[in-house]
Short mmCIF file of C-alpha atoms in Angstrom, two decimals:
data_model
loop_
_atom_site.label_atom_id
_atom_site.label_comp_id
_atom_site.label_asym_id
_atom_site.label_seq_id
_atom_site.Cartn_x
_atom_site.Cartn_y
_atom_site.Cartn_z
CA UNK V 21 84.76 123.44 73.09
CA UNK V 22 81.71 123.32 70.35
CA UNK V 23 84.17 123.15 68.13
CA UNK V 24 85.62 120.01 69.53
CA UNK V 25 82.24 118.21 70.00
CA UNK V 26 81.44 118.84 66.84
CA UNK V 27 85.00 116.32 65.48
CA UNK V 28 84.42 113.88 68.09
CA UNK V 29 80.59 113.81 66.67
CA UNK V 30 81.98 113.39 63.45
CA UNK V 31 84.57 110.84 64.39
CA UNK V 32 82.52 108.78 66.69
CA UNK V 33 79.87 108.58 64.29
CA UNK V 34 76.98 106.47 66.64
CA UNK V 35 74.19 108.68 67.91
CA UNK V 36 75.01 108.19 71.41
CA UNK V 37 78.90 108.03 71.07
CA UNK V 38 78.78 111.90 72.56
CA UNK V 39 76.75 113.27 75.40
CA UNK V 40 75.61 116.93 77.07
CA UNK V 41 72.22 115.95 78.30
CA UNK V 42 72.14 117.86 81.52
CA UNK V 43 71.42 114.36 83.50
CA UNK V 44 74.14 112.56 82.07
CA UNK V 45 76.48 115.67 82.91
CA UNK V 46 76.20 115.70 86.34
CA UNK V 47 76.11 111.86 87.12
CA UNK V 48 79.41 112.26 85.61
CA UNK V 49 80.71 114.54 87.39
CA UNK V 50 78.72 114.31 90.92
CA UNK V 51 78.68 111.16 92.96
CA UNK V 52 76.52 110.07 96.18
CA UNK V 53 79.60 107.80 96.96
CA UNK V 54 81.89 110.78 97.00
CA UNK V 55 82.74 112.15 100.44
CA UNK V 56 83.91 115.54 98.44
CA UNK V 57 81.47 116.94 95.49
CA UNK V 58 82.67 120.62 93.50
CA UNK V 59 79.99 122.44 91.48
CA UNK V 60 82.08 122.18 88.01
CA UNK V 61 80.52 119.56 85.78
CA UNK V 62 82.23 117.89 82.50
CA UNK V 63 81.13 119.73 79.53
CA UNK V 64 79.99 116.80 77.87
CA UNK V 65 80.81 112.77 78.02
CA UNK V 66 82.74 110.46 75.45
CA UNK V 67 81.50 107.20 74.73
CA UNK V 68 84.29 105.24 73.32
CA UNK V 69 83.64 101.68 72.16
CA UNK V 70 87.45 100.50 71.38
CA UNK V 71 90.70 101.60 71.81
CA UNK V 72 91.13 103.54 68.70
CA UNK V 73 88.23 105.70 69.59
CA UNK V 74 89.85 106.49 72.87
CA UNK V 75 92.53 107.76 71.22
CA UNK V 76 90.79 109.49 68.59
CA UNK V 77 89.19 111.37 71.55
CA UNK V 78 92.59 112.04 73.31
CA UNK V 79 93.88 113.41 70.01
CA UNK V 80 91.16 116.04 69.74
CA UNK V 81 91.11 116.97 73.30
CA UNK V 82 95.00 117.29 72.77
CA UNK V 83 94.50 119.59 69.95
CA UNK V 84 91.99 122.22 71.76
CA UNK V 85 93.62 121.86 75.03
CA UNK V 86 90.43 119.68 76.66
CA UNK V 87 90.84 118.11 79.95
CA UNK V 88 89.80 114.45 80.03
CA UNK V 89 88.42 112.65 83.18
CA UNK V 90 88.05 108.51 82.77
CA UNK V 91 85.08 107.33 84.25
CA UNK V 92 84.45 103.29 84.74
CA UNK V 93 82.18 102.03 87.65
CA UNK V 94 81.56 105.11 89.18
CA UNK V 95 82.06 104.46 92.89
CA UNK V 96 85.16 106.82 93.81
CA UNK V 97 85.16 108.13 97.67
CA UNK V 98 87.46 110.97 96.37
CA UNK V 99 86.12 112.79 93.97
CA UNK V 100 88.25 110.91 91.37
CA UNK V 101 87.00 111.47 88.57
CA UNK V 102 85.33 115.22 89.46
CA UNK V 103 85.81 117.46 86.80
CA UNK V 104 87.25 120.79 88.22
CA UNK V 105 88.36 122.19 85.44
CA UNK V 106 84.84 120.70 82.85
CA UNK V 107 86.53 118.57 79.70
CA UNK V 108 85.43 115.76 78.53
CA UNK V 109 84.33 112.75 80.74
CA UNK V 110 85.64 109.38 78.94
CA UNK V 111 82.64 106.97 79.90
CA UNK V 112 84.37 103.29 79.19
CA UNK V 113 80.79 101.60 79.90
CA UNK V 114 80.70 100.01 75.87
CA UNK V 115 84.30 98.51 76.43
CA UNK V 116 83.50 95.84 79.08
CA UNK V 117 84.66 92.77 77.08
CA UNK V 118 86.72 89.71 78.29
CA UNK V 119 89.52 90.06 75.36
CA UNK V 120 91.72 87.03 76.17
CA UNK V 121 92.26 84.51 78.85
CA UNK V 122 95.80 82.81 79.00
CA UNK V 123 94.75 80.26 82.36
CA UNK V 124 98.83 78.61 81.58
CA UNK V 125 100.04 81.69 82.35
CA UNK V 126 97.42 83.10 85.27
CA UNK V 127 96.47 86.18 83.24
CA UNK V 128 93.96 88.08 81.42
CA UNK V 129 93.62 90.90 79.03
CA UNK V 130 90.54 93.01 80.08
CA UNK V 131 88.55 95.99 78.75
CA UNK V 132 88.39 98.94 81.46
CA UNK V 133 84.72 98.09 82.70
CA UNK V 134 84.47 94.85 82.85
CA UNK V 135 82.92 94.22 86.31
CA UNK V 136 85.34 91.83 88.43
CA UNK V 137 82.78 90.09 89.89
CA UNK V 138 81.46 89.05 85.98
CA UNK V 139 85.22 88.69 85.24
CA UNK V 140 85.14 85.78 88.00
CA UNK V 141 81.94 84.43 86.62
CA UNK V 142 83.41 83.56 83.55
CA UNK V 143 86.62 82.43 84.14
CA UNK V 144 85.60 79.98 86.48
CA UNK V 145 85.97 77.63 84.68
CA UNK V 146 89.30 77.75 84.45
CA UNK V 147 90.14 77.57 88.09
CA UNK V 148 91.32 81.12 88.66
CA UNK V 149 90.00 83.92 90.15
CA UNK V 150 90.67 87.47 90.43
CA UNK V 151 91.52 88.38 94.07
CA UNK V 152 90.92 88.73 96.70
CA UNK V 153 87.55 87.40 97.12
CA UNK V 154 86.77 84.48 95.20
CA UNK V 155 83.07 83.54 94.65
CA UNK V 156 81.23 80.98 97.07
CA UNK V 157 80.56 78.40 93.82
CA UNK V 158 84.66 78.25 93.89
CA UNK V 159 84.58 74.37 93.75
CA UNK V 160 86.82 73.98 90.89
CA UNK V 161 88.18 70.38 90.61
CA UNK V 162 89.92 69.59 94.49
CA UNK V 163 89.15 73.54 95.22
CA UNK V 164 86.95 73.87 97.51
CA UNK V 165 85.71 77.78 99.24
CA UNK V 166 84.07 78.35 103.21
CA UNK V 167 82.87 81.12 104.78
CA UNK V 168 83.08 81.71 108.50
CA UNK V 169 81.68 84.22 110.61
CA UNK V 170 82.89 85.36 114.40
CA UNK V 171 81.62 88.18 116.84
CA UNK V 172 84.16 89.55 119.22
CA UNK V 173 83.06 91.67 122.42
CA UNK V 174 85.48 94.67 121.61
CA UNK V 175 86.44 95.72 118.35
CA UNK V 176 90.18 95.68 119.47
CA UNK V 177 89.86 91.83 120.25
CA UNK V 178 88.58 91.72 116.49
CA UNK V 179 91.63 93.91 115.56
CA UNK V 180 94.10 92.07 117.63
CA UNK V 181 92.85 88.35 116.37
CA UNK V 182 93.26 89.65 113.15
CA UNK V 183 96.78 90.87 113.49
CA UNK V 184 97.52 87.60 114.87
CA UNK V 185 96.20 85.44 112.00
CA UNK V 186 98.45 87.63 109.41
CA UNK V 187 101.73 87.02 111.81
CA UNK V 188 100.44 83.20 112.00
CA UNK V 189 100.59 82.81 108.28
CA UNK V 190 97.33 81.25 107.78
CA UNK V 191 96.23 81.37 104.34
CA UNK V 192 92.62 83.54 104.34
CA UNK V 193 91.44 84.03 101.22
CA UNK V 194 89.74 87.26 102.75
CA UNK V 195 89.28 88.56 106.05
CA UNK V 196 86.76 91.15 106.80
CA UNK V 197 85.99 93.62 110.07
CA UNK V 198 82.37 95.59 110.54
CA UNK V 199 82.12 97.08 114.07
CA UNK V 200 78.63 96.62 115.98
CA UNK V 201 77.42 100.01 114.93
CA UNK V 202 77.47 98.31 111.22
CA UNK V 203 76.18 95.16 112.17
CA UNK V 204 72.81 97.06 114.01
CA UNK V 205 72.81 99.11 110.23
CA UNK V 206 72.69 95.52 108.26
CA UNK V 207 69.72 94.86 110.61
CA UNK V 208 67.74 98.08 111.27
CA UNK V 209 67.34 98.28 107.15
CA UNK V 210 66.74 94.60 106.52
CA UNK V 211 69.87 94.35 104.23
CA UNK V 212 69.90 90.60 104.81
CA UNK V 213 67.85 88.01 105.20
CA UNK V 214 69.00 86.68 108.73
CA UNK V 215 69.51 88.90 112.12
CA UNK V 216 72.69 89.26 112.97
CA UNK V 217 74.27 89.48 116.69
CA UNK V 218 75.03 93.20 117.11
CA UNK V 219 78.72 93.25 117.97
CA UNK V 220 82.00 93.49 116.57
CA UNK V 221 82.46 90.61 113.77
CA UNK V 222 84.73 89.58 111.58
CA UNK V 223 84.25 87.37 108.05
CA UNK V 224 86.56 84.89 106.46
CA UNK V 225 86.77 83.61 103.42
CA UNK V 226 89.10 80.05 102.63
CA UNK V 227 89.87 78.65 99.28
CA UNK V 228 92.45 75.66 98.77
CA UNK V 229 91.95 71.86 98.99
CA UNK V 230 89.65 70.22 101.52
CA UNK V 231 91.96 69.29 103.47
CA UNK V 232 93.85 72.53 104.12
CA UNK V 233 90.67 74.72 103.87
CA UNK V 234 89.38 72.26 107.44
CA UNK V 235 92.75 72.75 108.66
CA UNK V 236 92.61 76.39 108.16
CA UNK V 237 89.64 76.72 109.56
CA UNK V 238 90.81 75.20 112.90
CA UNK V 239 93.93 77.52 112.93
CA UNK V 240 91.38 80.76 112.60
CA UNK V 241 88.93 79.34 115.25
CA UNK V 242 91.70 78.47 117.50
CA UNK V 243 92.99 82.01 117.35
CA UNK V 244 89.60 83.66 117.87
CA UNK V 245 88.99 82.04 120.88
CA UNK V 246 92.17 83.11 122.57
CA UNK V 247 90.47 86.58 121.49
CA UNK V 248 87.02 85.71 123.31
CA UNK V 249 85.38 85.19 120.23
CA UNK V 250 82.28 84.01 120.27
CA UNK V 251 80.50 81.38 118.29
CA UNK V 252 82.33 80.42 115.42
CA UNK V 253 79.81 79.58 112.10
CA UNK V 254 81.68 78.67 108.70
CA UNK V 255 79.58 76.46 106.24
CA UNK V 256 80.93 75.40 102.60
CA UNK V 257 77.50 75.19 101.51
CA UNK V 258 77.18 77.73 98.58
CA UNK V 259 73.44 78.70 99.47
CA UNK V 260 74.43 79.19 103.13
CA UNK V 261 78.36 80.93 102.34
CA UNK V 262 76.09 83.44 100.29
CA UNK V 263 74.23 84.13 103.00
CA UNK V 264 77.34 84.36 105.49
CA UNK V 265 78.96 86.94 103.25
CA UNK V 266 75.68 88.95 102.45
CA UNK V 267 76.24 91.59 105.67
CA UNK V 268 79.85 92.00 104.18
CA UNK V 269 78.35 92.67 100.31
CA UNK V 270 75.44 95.07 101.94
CA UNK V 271 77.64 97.23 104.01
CA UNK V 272 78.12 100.43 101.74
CA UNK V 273 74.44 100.35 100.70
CA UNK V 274 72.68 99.68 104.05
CA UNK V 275 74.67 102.89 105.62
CA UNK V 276 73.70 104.66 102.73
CA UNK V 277 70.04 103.53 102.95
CA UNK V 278 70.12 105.46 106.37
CA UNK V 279 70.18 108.81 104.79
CA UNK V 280 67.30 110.87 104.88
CA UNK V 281 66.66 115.16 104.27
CA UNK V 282 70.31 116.74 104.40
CA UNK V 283 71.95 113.57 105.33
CA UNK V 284 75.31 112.32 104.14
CA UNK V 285 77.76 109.71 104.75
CA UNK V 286 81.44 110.48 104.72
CA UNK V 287 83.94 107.29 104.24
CA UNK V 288 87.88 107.12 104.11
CA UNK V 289 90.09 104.76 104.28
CA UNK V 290 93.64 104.40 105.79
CA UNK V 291 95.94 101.36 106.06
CA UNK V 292 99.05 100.90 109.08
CA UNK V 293 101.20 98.39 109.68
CA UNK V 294 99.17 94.99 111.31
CA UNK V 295 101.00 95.64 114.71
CA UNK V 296 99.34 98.79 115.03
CA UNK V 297 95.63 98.20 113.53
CA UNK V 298 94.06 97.24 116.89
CA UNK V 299 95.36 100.94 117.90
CA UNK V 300 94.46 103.21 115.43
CA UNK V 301 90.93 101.21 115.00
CA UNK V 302 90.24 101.60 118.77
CA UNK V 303 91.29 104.96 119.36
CA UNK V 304 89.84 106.21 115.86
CA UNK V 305 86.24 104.29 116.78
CA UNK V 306 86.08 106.20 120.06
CA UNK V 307 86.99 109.85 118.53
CA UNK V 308 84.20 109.03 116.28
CA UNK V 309 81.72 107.53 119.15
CA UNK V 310 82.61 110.88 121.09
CA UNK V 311 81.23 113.08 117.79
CA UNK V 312 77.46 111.65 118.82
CA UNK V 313 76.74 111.07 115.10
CA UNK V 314 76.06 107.44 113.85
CA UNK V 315 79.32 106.21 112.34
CA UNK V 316 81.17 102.53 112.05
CA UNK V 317 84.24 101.01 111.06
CA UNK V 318 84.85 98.48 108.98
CA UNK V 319 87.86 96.99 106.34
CA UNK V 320 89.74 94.68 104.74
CA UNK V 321 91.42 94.04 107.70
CA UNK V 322 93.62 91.35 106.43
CA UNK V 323 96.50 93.99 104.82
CA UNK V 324 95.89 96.84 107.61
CA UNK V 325 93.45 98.62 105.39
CA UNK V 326 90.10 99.91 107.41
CA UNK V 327 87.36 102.20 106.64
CA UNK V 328 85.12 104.86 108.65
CA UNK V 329 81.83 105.80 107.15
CA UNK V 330 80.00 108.88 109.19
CA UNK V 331 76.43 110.13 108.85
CA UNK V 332 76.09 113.56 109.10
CA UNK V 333 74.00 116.68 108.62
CA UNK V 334 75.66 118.42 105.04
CA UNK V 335 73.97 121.47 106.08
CA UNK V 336 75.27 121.73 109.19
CA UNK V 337 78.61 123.53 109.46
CA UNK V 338 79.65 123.30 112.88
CA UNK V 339 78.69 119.40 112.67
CA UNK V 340 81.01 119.11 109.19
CA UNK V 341 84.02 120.27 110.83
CA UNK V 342 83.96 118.08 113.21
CA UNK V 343 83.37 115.08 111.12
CA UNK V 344 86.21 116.57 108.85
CA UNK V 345 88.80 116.89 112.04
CA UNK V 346 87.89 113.49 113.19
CA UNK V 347 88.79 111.84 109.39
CA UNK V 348 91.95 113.94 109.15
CA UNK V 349 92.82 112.88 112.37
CA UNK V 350 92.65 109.49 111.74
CA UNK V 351 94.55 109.94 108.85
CA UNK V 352 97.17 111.49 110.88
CA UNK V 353 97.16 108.82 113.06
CA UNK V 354 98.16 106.79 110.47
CA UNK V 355 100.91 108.61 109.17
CA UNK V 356 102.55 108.52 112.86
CA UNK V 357 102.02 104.90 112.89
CA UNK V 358 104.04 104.43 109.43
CA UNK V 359 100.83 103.71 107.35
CA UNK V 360 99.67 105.43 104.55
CA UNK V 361 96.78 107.93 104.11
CA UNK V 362 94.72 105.74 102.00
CA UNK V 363 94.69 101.88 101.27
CA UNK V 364 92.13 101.74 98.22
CA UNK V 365 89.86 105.05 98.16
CA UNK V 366 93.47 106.45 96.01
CA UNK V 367 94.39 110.52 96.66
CA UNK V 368 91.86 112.08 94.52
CA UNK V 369 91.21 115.61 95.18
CA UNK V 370 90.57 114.64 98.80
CA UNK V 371 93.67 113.68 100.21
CA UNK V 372 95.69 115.66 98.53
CA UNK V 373 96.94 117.34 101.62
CA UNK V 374 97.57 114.05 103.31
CA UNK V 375 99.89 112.94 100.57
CA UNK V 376 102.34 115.95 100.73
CA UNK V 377 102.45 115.08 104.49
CA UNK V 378 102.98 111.31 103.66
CA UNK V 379 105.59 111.57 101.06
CA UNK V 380 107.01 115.52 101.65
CA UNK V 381 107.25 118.01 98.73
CA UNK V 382 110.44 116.73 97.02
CA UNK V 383 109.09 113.53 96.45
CA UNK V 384 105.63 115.00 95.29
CA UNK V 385 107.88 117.48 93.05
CA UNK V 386 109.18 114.07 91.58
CA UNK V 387 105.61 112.51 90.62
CA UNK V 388 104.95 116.08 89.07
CA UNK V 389 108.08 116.06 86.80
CA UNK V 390 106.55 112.64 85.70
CA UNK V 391 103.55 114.30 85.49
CA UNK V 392 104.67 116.94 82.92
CA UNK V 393 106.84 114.66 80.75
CA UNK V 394 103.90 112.28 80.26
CA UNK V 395 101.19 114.97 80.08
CA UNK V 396 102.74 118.62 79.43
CA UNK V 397 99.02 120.43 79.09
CA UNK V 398 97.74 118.51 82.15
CA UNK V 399 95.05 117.66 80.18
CA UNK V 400 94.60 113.86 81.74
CA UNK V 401 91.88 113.81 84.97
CA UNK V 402 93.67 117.29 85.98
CA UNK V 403 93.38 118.44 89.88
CA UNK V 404 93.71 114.83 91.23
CA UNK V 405 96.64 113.90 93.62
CA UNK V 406 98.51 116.76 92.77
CA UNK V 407 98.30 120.87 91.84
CA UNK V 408 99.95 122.09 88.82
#
């Protein structure tokens, strides 16, 4: 392995092109995000700052065998880029350029780390935006963006209204769920700078003329209601959709603001079928009510996908299990309601299991023979999705 430092030193050539400070180690291969943390670390971190450096890397870590873990943003749930068996972490923070917009034909070549929401601040020009939630300043030309906000009295009248939007067709640019426990967490740490009614709510986003955005609207509104929503707010104000939104942008970080001593939070994700998301949501919500820990739901409703997040004691085993049972539960639940075991958080090392019970071995024994033509050492982010 000194050995192989040593080339990509050599190769790399900047100062800071190759990394195994102790720090930089472990925020590489340890995350606060992560619901699942191992003790192995990467032996040391790449920083590539084009293409042909990445594959001067790969070429060395072919050579000696290294694993290699890519590493962008850094906000995995799953432990995706852990490194259980040490390598080299690929860090792709220098590559973060815009390389080429083509607006005729609705695409763009990107650099891994190029944050989307800087990616939509300087395309905007152009009219386009990388989904799915355009920016409040969307006023391109005819385009113009709103942002509504509804509480519901149950979260399976949020669930249900939502399902029924989806069915209805109506165009929502984005459509959002936080249960009540989330919405007292956006107020209890301040996240925002209005109080918000503590109850199930949901938060829509609509892009499109102004004509079919009002029109929209109506349809959304109309729905709610039959769903005892209550009061209806949308604005297309950009000061005021900013502010709409903000509970939606501060969800993550307020429940993570909660922590305190040997606190953690645990979230997953899981996406079913619309016709059976006001189910799964209210029968998952109450297992986790029932655990007597503080824990919410909330999603990106519009395409069946929701989230838990948990807060729980770390240290405590017999409290750990049965946060663990209740998330593997839910993901079980999902399974039996033809979803899948994960709508963005990806497999990881955590769900692992889940996907062998989603897909069944033969099909898993197909991804592995993929696996081993593409990458016969198993050198690339090793341990994730699937065993050797």
């Amino acid at each position: 392995m000194e050995k192989a430092i040593a080339e990509l030193r050599t190769l790399l050539s900047a100062d800071d092109a190759i990394s195994t400070d102790d720090d930089d180690l472990r925020a590489h291969g340890y995350s606060e995000w992560s619901s699942i943390n191992i003790d192995q670390l990467p032996v040391a971190v790449a920083y590539p700052r084009s293409t042909a450096q990445v594959s001067q890397i790969a070429a060395v870590c072919h050579r000696y065998k290294i694993p290699m873990i890519p590493y962008s943003g850094g906000s995995s749930l799953e432990a995706n880029f852990a490194a259980p068996f040490g390598g080299v972490s690929i860090d792709f923070a220098h590559m973060d350029r815009i390389i080429e917009l083509h607006a005729d034909d609705m695409d763009v070549v990107v650099q891994p780390a190029v944050p989307w929401m800087e990616l939509n601040e300087k395309i905007k020009g152009s009219g386009l935006f990388f989904p799915v939630d355009p920016g409040p300043s969307a006023k391109i030309g005819g385009m113009e963006t709103s942002v509504a906000v509804v509480p519901f009295p149950t979260i399976r009248e949020a669930a249900s209204a939502a399902a029924q939007i989806m069915r209805a067709g109506v165009p929502v640019a984005a459509m959002e769920i936080m249960d009540e426990v989330q919405m007292s967490v956006i107020n209890k740490v301040k996240a925002t700078k209005r109080t918000w009614k503590e109850a199930p709510t949901m938060f829509f986003k609509f892009s499109g003329t102004k004509a079919g955005v009002q029109e929209n609207i109506k349809l959304v509104k109309a729905i709610a209601k039959s769903h005892n929503a209550g009061n209806f707010e949308f604005t297309v104000d950009p000061q005021d959709m900013k502010e709409l939104w903000s509970a939606r942008k501060e969800a993550l970080w307020s429940m993570l603001a909660l922590r305190e001593g040997d606190l953690d939070v645990w979230s997953t994700d899981v996406a079913v079928p619309l016709s059976r998301l006001p189910d799964i949501i209210e029968i998952s919500k109450k297992e986790m009510d029932d655990l007597g820990v503080f824990a919410s739901v909330l999603g990106h409703i519009g395409d069946g996908n929701f989230h838990e997040s948990i807060l729980y004691n770390r240290k405590d085993p017999k409290e750990y299990e049965a946060v663990k049972n209740c998330v593997y539960r839910m993901v079980d639940r999902a399974l039996e309601m033809d979803g899948t075991c994960t709508g963005e958080h990806s497999i990881g090392l955590g769900k692992k299991a889940s996907l062998l019970k989603e897909l069944g071995p033969e099909t898993v024994e197909v991804m592995k023979s993929i696996k081993r033509a593409l990458d016969p050492h198993w050198l690339l982010n090793p341990g994730k999705i699937m065993d050797h």
